[in-house]
Tab-separated table of C-alpha atoms and ligand atoms in Angstrom:
chain	number	residue	atom	x	y	z
D	25	MET	CA	-0.068	-0.373	0.085
D	26	GLU	CA	1.196	3.416	-1.051
D	27	VAL	CA	-0.652	6.607	-0.525
D	28	GLN	CA	-0.247	7.041	-4.278
D	29	GLN	CA	-3.317	4.840	-4.851
D	30	PHE	CA	-5.887	7.024	-2.883
D	31	ASN	CA	-7.959	9.712	-4.491
D	32	ARG	CA	-10.446	12.330	-3.330
D	33	GLU	CA	-13.377	9.763	-3.568
D	34	ILE	CA	-11.549	7.245	-1.909
D	35	LEU	CA	-10.316	9.523	1.265
D	36	ASN	CA	-13.273	11.060	1.719
D	37	ASP	CA	-15.868	7.514	1.592
D	38	LEU	CA	-12.754	6.419	4.259
D	39	PHE	CA	-13.102	9.902	6.484
D	40	ALA	CA	-16.703	9.218	6.762
D	41	GLU	CA	-16.052	5.630	7.881
D	42	ALA	CA	-13.965	6.561	10.433
D	43	ASP	CA	-15.937	9.310	11.492
D	44	ARG	CA	-18.827	6.598	11.851
D	45	MET	CA	-15.833	4.547	13.768
D	46	GLN	CA	-16.074	6.737	16.726
D	47	ILE	CA	-19.726	5.640	17.412
D	48	MET	CA	-18.467	2.225	17.180
D	49	CYS	CA	-16.085	2.940	20.426
D	50	GLU	CA	-18.683	4.614	22.315
D	51	TYR	CA	-21.270	1.574	21.735
D	52	LEU	CA	-18.129	-0.242	23.214
D	53	ASP	CA	-17.569	2.102	25.960
D	54	ASP	CA	-21.520	1.022	27.032
D	55	ASN	CA	-22.618	4.449	25.829
D	56	HIS	CA	-26.418	3.820	24.330
D	57	VAL	CA	-26.497	3.658	20.281
D	58	SER	CA	-29.695	2.474	18.789
D	59	GLY	CA	-31.080	2.232	15.624
D	60	GLU	CA	-29.343	1.786	12.160
D	61	ASP	CA	-25.809	2.682	14.153
D	62	LYS	CA	-26.651	-0.291	16.488
D	63	LYS	CA	-27.464	-2.772	13.715
D	64	TRP	CA	-24.389	-1.542	11.378
D	65	CYS	CA	-21.896	-2.370	14.465
D	66	GLU	CA	-23.216	-5.433	15.095
D	67	GLY	CA	-23.575	-6.352	11.475
D	68	ILE	CA	-19.249	-5.677	11.175
D	69	TRP	CA	-18.874	-7.671	14.568
D	70	LYS	CA	-20.731	-10.589	13.145
D	71	LYS	CA	-18.591	-10.495	9.961
D	72	MET	CA	-15.325	-9.582	11.514
D	73	ALA	CA	-15.547	-12.790	13.726
D	74	GLU	CA	-14.811	-14.665	11.068
D	75	LYS	CA	-11.541	-13.264	9.883
D	76	ARG	CA	-7.668	-13.143	11.372
D	77	ILE	CA	-4.943	-10.216	11.079
D	78	ALA	CA	-1.644	-10.120	11.769
D	79	LEU	CA	0.735	-7.671	13.358
D	80	LEU	CA	4.233	-8.037	12.125
D	81	PHE	CA	6.780	-5.505	12.886
D	82	TYR	CA	10.074	-5.358	12.677
D	83	GLU	CA	10.683	-1.782	13.969
D	84	PRO	CA	9.883	-0.696	17.742
D	85	SER	CA	6.472	1.287	17.732
D	86	THR	CA	3.937	2.333	20.142
D	87	ARG	CA	1.152	3.926	18.264
D	88	THR	CA	0.834	2.268	14.951
D	89	TRP	CA	1.297	-1.080	16.681
D	90	SER	CA	-1.104	-0.696	19.666
D	91	SER	CA	-3.825	1.293	17.405
D	92	PHE	CA	-4.052	-1.386	14.852
D	93	PHE	CA	-4.273	-3.898	17.676
D	94	VAL	CA	-7.411	-2.376	19.340
D	95	ALA	CA	-8.802	-0.965	15.674
D	96	ALA	CA	-8.891	-5.153	14.873
D	97	GLU	CA	-10.370	-5.822	18.606
D	98	ASN	CA	-12.858	-3.214	18.150
D	99	LEU	CA	-13.864	-4.354	14.974
D	100	GLY	CA	-14.330	-7.988	16.450
D	101	ALA	CA	-11.755	-9.615	14.368
D	102	ARG	CA	-8.878	-12.077	15.595
D	103	VAL	CA	-5.670	-11.066	16.343
D	104	MET	CA	-2.614	-12.620	15.653
D	105	ALA	CA	0.197	-10.726	17.447
D	106	ILE	CA	3.724	-11.378	16.478
D	107	PRO	CA	6.207	-10.571	19.016
D	108	PRO	CA	8.887	-7.880	17.719
D	109	ALA	CA	10.159	-9.606	14.491
D	110	ARG	CA	14.104	-9.038	14.269
D	111	GLN	CA	14.180	-10.021	18.220
D	112	PHE	CA	11.752	-13.105	18.482
D	113	SER	CA	11.082	-14.597	15.139
D	114	SER	CA	13.226	-16.619	12.922
D	115	VAL	CA	13.980	-13.503	10.820
D	116	VAL	CA	17.115	-14.038	13.593
D	117	LYS	CA	18.426	-16.858	12.166
D	118	GLY	CA	17.812	-15.002	8.733
D	119	GLU	CA	14.422	-16.002	7.515
D	120	THR	CA	13.465	-13.955	4.611
D	121	VAL	CA	10.273	-11.609	4.639
D	122	LYS	CA	9.325	-13.669	1.351
D	123	ASP	CA	9.053	-17.024	3.634
D	124	THR	CA	7.746	-15.391	6.753
D	125	ILE	CA	4.554	-14.438	4.840
D	126	ALA	CA	4.231	-17.146	2.562
D	127	MET	CA	3.793	-18.865	6.181
D	128	PHE	CA	1.350	-16.205	7.718
D	129	CYS	CA	-0.757	-17.059	4.127
D	130	GLY	CA	-0.975	-20.367	5.017
D	131	TYR	CA	-2.373	-19.603	8.369
D	132	GLY	CA	-5.302	-18.611	7.171
D	133	VAL	CA	-4.606	-14.297	7.547
D	134	ASP	CA	-6.809	-12.176	5.874
D	135	ALA	CA	-4.738	-9.360	6.577
D	136	ILE	CA	-1.008	-8.533	7.968
D	137	VAL	CA	-0.215	-5.284	9.351
D	138	MET	CA	3.533	-4.709	8.498
D	139	ARG	CA	6.085	-2.421	9.614
D	140	THR	CA	9.416	-2.698	8.034
D	141	ASP	CA	13.066	-1.578	8.647
D	142	LYS	CA	14.192	-1.446	5.175
D	143	GLU	CA	12.401	0.699	2.443
D	144	GLY	CA	10.712	-1.752	-0.400
D	145	MET	CA	9.962	-4.374	2.105
D	146	ALA	CA	6.710	-3.643	2.410
D	147	ARG	CA	6.783	-4.164	-1.482
D	148	GLU	CA	8.443	-7.363	-1.248
D	149	ALA	CA	5.732	-8.383	1.363
D	150	ASP	CA	2.974	-7.612	-1.162
D	151	GLU	CA	4.245	-9.975	-3.892
D	152	ALA	CA	4.729	-12.737	-1.440
D	153	ALA	CA	1.343	-12.596	-0.264
D	154	ARG	CA	-0.402	-12.241	-4.187
D	155	ALA	CA	2.278	-15.136	-4.655
D	156	SER	CA	0.623	-17.323	-2.321
D	157	GLY	CA	-2.284	-17.545	-4.318
D	158	ARG	CA	-4.582	-16.645	-1.378
D	159	THR	CA	-6.477	-13.018	-0.487
D	160	VAL	CA	-4.011	-11.661	2.126
D	161	SER	CA	-3.800	-8.036	2.231
D	162	ILE	CA	-0.660	-6.195	3.232
D	163	ILE	CA	-1.040	-2.993	5.214
D	164	ASN	CA	2.146	-0.904	5.169
D	165	ALA	CA	2.543	0.299	8.812
D	166	GLY	CA	5.801	2.098	7.956
D	167	ASP	CA	8.440	0.861	5.437
D	168	GLY	CA	11.947	2.157	6.661
D	169	ALA	CA	12.421	5.323	5.229
D	170	GLY	CA	9.903	5.015	2.499
D	171	GLN	CA	6.587	5.345	3.430
D	172	HIS	CA	3.979	5.578	6.034
D	173	PRO	CA	0.570	5.580	4.567
D	174	THR	CA	-1.616	5.027	7.355
D	175	GLN	CA	0.076	7.661	9.361
D	176	ALA	CA	-0.523	10.353	6.555
D	177	LEU	CA	-4.119	9.217	6.352
D	178	LEU	CA	-4.514	9.995	9.933
D	179	ASP	CA	-3.001	13.351	9.778
D	180	LEU	CA	-5.045	14.361	6.585
D	181	TYR	CA	-8.126	13.064	8.380
D	182	THR	CA	-6.685	15.610	11.526
D	183	ILE	CA	-6.256	18.396	9.225
D	184	LYS	CA	-9.765	17.646	7.602
D	185	ARG	CA	-11.356	17.932	10.920
D	186	PHE	CA	-9.543	20.824	11.925
D	187	TYR	CA	-11.227	22.572	8.938
D	188	ASP	CA	-14.851	21.153	9.684
D	189	ASN	CA	-15.135	21.052	13.123
D	190	GLU	CA	-13.132	24.138	14.400
D	191	LEU	CA	-12.706	26.703	11.305
D	192	LYS	CA	-15.994	25.499	10.065
D	193	LYS	CA	-14.641	25.383	6.213
D	194	ASN	CA	-14.851	23.624	3.553
D	195	ILE	CA	-11.128	22.875	2.958
D	196	HIS	CA	-11.085	22.525	-0.565
D	197	SER	CA	-12.030	25.668	-1.046
D	198	GLU	CA	-9.197	27.171	1.362
D	199	ARG	CA	-5.941	27.786	0.409
D	200	ILE	CA	-3.567	25.384	2.865
D	201	ASN	CA	0.233	26.815	4.001
D	202	ILE	CA	1.789	23.973	5.585
D	203	ALA	CA	5.015	23.834	7.270
D	204	PHE	CA	7.360	20.283	7.145
D	205	VAL	CA	10.046	20.820	9.912
D	206	GLY	CA	12.904	18.763	10.845
D	207	ASP	CA	14.235	15.797	9.245
D	208	LEU	CA	12.725	15.640	6.202
D	209	ALA	CA	15.283	13.543	4.477
D	210	ASN	CA	14.594	10.264	6.910
D	211	GLY	CA	11.135	11.240	7.838
D	212	ARG	CA	8.443	8.768	5.966
D	213	THR	CA	5.832	10.280	7.719
D	214	VAL	CA	6.493	13.845	5.355
D	215	ARG	CA	7.222	11.983	2.641
D	216	SER	CA	3.642	10.207	2.761
D	217	LEU	CA	1.634	13.348	3.542
D	218	ALA	CA	3.175	15.436	1.124
D	219	TYR	CA	2.198	13.360	-1.344
D	220	LEU	CA	-1.392	12.449	-0.027
D	221	LEU	CA	-2.270	16.008	0.204
D	222	ASN	CA	-1.617	16.553	-3.341
D	223	LYS	CA	-4.396	13.683	-4.306
D	224	TYR	CA	-6.740	15.412	-1.559
D	225	GLN	CA	-6.402	19.456	-2.388
D	226	ASP	CA	-6.131	20.901	-5.570
D	227	SER	CA	-2.348	22.450	-6.265
D	228	GLU	CA	-3.330	25.959	-6.261
D	229	LYS	CA	-4.834	25.588	-2.500
D	230	LEU	CA	-1.540	24.222	-1.716
D	231	GLU	CA	1.799	25.398	-0.440
D	232	PHE	CA	4.534	23.789	1.043
D	233	PHE	CA	7.515	25.342	3.694
D	234	PHE	CA	9.982	22.930	4.316
D	235	VAL	CA	12.174	24.025	7.025
D	236	SER	CA	15.155	21.568	7.910
D	237	PRO	CA	19.080	22.223	8.157
D	238	SER	CA	21.039	22.073	4.555
D	239	VAL	CA	21.995	17.937	5.665
D	240	LEU	CA	18.332	16.882	6.039
D	241	LYS	CA	16.161	18.782	3.315
D	242	MET	CA	13.460	17.314	1.912
D	243	ARG	CA	14.730	14.515	-1.095
D	244	ASP	CA	14.603	15.459	-4.681
D	245	ASP	CA	11.597	12.674	-5.373
D	246	ILE	CA	9.071	14.928	-3.601
D	247	LYS	CA	10.105	17.922	-5.163
D	248	GLU	CA	10.048	16.954	-8.230
D	249	TYR	CA	6.517	15.170	-8.158
D	250	LEU	CA	5.567	18.983	-6.520
D	251	LYS	CA	7.148	20.561	-9.483
D	252	LYS	CA	5.065	18.207	-12.195
D	253	LYS	CA	1.852	18.853	-9.928
D	254	LYS	CA	2.805	22.520	-9.907
D	255	VAL	CA	2.569	23.077	-6.562
D	256	LYS	CA	4.433	26.061	-4.793
D	257	PHE	CA	7.240	25.099	-2.501
D	258	THR	CA	9.530	26.874	-0.755
D	259	GLU	CA	13.086	25.635	1.776
D	260	TYR	CA	13.824	27.221	4.907
D	261	GLU	CA	16.535	26.609	7.700
D	262	LYS	CA	14.349	28.411	10.315
D	263	LEU	CA	10.872	28.221	11.546
D	264	ILE	CA	10.875	31.704	12.422
D	265	ASP	CA	11.042	33.259	9.177
D	266	VAL	CA	7.947	31.368	8.347
D	267	ALA	CA	6.330	31.037	11.761
D	268	ASN	CA	3.223	33.510	10.583
D	269	LYS	CA	2.033	32.550	7.435
D	270	ILE	CA	1.643	28.647	8.520
D	271	ASP	CA	-1.726	27.194	8.549
D	272	VAL	CA	-0.520	23.629	9.463
D	273	PHE	CA	2.794	22.827	10.984
D	274	TYR	CA	4.074	19.657	11.064
D	275	MET	CA	6.518	18.884	13.141
D	276	THR	CA	9.481	16.081	13.010
D	277	ARG	CA	12.052	14.436	15.175
D	278	VAL	CA	15.549	13.330	13.805
D	279	GLN	CA	15.517	10.052	12.711
D	280	LYS	CA	19.025	9.332	14.666
D	281	GLU	CA	18.537	5.430	13.826
D	282	ARG	CA	18.225	6.794	9.686
D	283	LEU	CA	21.280	8.894	9.801
D	284	GLY	CA	23.971	6.771	8.863
D	285	GLY	CA	27.098	8.579	8.940
D	286	ILE	CA	25.660	12.591	8.304
D	287	GLN	CA	26.566	14.859	11.385
D	288	VAL	CA	23.698	16.969	12.889
D	289	ASP	CA	24.124	20.034	14.511
D	290	TYR	CA	21.647	19.427	17.166
D	291	ASP	CA	21.931	22.707	18.800
D	292	PHE	CA	21.323	24.514	15.387
D	293	ILE	CA	17.834	22.182	15.313
D	294	ARG	CA	16.906	22.811	18.537
D	295	ASN	CA	17.035	26.696	18.300
D	296	ASN	CA	15.680	27.018	14.570
D	297	CYS	CA	13.529	23.883	13.560
D	298	SER	CA	11.663	23.704	16.869
D	299	ILE	CA	8.468	25.064	18.678
D	300	THR	CA	10.288	28.370	20.698
D	301	LYS	CA	8.675	30.623	22.827
D	302	GLU	CA	9.505	33.253	20.017
D	303	VAL	CA	7.797	30.675	17.622
D	304	VAL	CA	4.584	31.043	19.090
D	305	LYS	CA	4.715	34.228	19.480
D	306	LYS	CA	4.361	34.721	15.726
D	307	LEU	CA	2.078	31.686	15.385
D	308	LYS	CA	-1.474	32.698	13.835
D	309	LYS	CA	-4.581	32.504	16.413
D	310	ASP	CA	-5.951	29.550	13.863
D	311	VAL	CA	-3.356	27.237	13.325
D	312	ILE	CA	-2.835	23.238	14.254
D	313	VAL	CA	0.761	21.838	14.689
D	314	MET	CA	1.093	18.280	14.575
D	315	HIS	CA	3.762	15.450	15.048
D	316	PRO	CA	3.485	12.221	14.204
D	317	LEU	CA	5.477	11.187	17.656
D	318	PRO	CA	7.170	10.103	19.127
D	319	ARG	CA	8.881	13.322	20.150
D	320	ASP	CA	12.593	13.544	20.967
D	321	PRO	CA	12.643	15.460	24.965
D	322	ALA	CA	16.584	15.662	24.153
D	323	PHE	CA	16.114	17.683	20.944
D	324	GLY	CA	12.884	19.219	21.917
D	325	GLU	CA	11.024	19.631	18.870
D	326	ILE	CA	7.753	20.402	20.470
D	327	PRO	CA	8.680	21.270	24.464
D	328	GLU	CA	5.585	19.993	26.806
D	329	TRP	CA	5.106	23.601	27.961
D	330	PHE	CA	3.320	23.525	24.378
D	331	ASP	CA	1.031	20.811	25.269
D	332	ASN	CA	-1.834	22.608	27.040
D	333	ASP	CA	-1.935	25.129	23.873
D	334	PRO	CA	-5.158	24.812	22.398
D	335	ARG	CA	-3.138	24.841	18.893
D	336	ALA	CA	-1.199	21.684	19.757
D	337	LYS	CA	-3.335	18.879	17.969
D	338	TYR	CA	-0.565	15.700	18.362
D	339	ILE	CA	-2.421	13.859	21.239
D	340	GLN	CA	-5.724	13.994	19.057
D	341	GLN	CA	-4.106	13.412	16.126
D	342	ALA	CA	-2.918	9.953	17.580
D	343	GLU	CA	-5.873	9.021	18.833
D	344	ASN	CA	-7.544	9.594	15.153
D	345	GLY	CA	-5.402	6.964	14.399
D	346	LEU	CA	-7.438	4.477	16.083
D	347	TYR	CA	-10.748	5.592	13.774
D	348	VAL	CA	-8.730	6.039	10.929
D	349	ARG	CA	-7.241	2.179	11.018
D	350	MET	CA	-10.610	0.602	12.143
D	351	ALA	CA	-12.070	2.240	8.720
D	352	LEU	CA	-8.919	1.135	7.041
D	353	LEU	CA	-9.276	-2.583	8.141
D	354	LYS	CA	-13.089	-2.369	7.695
D	355	LYS	CA	-12.701	-1.325	3.809
D	356	VAL	CA	-9.962	-4.050	3.165
D	357	LEU	CA	-11.351	-6.582	4.923
D	358	LEU	CA	-15.289	-6.126	4.237
D	359	GLY	CA	-15.397	-3.413	1.210
Y	401	CP	N1	3.394	7.788	14.640
Y	401	CP	C1	4.204	6.706	14.416
Y	401	CP	O1	4.297	5.807	13.841
Y	401	CP	O2	4.379	6.453	15.946
Y	401	CP	P1	4.913	4.335	16.382
Y	401	CP	O3	6.329	4.622	15.861
Y	401	CP	O4	4.857	4.685	17.772
Y	401	CP	O5	4.312	3.479	15.896
């Protein structure tokens, strides 16, 4: 699964389903749900009871793993939660992803949610699932430094809800200035969201501001894609230079695990690519500050003192991941 496969219609359909999943969560929390909603929830639970979803993670995760786990459980599916693959599976002994996926396909799973540590493994897994001759969906839950499509889906859903519920504006009629800040070279979430926003918003209604130190600039493939789509983008090294122009901030941490030999000046990032008191003074009143999390306290891209600011949306953003992943699993497995 890559974000390039989505379009506005599919996304709106998925987001409407995600809205509805909140009703299912209320029902599960013992709140009263009646009529069509009750019937809808119970219909899904009945069909999902026949489905088995495997979680196969080669990399650490808090949010993606647990939200997929809870999403699968909330939908009434059976969950096969594999312990960390690089530590506890036969991957330690050199097993290939092709063989691992072939095994799971044979055990009757209907979907495999997969986080990999090398770009391209999700595609390899998809090919192995197809080769098995069974109907098994591979859901990419983060593919090395490549893509993180379900994160981009929940990010876009968060932005849309902000326009719908707080600004009371139709997102498609608004121009969005979005700043991607931090490690843009290695952050798979920014790459996926850049693609997905282009699938959702008309190009003349989008402008990207890439803020990073020169060694962590956005990769050329995304910039070429934006040029092809005629979407305006500019690059900066200091957040303060754009802070008053932005509608959506997307902060990221430095992906230390993917830096290779690159030397990063952390003091520069801390002072120039983070939410500081000086930056906050320049923010517009109606903006949202997002972050895929985890954040890095040592680096301080979003300090904890900002958490109570009404513009801080990263905790809500993570919660939205549950609804979006429930919607996605339902769409993939039941249509
Ligand atoms: N945002 C995100 O993917 O978080 P985890 O790595 O904790 O899953």
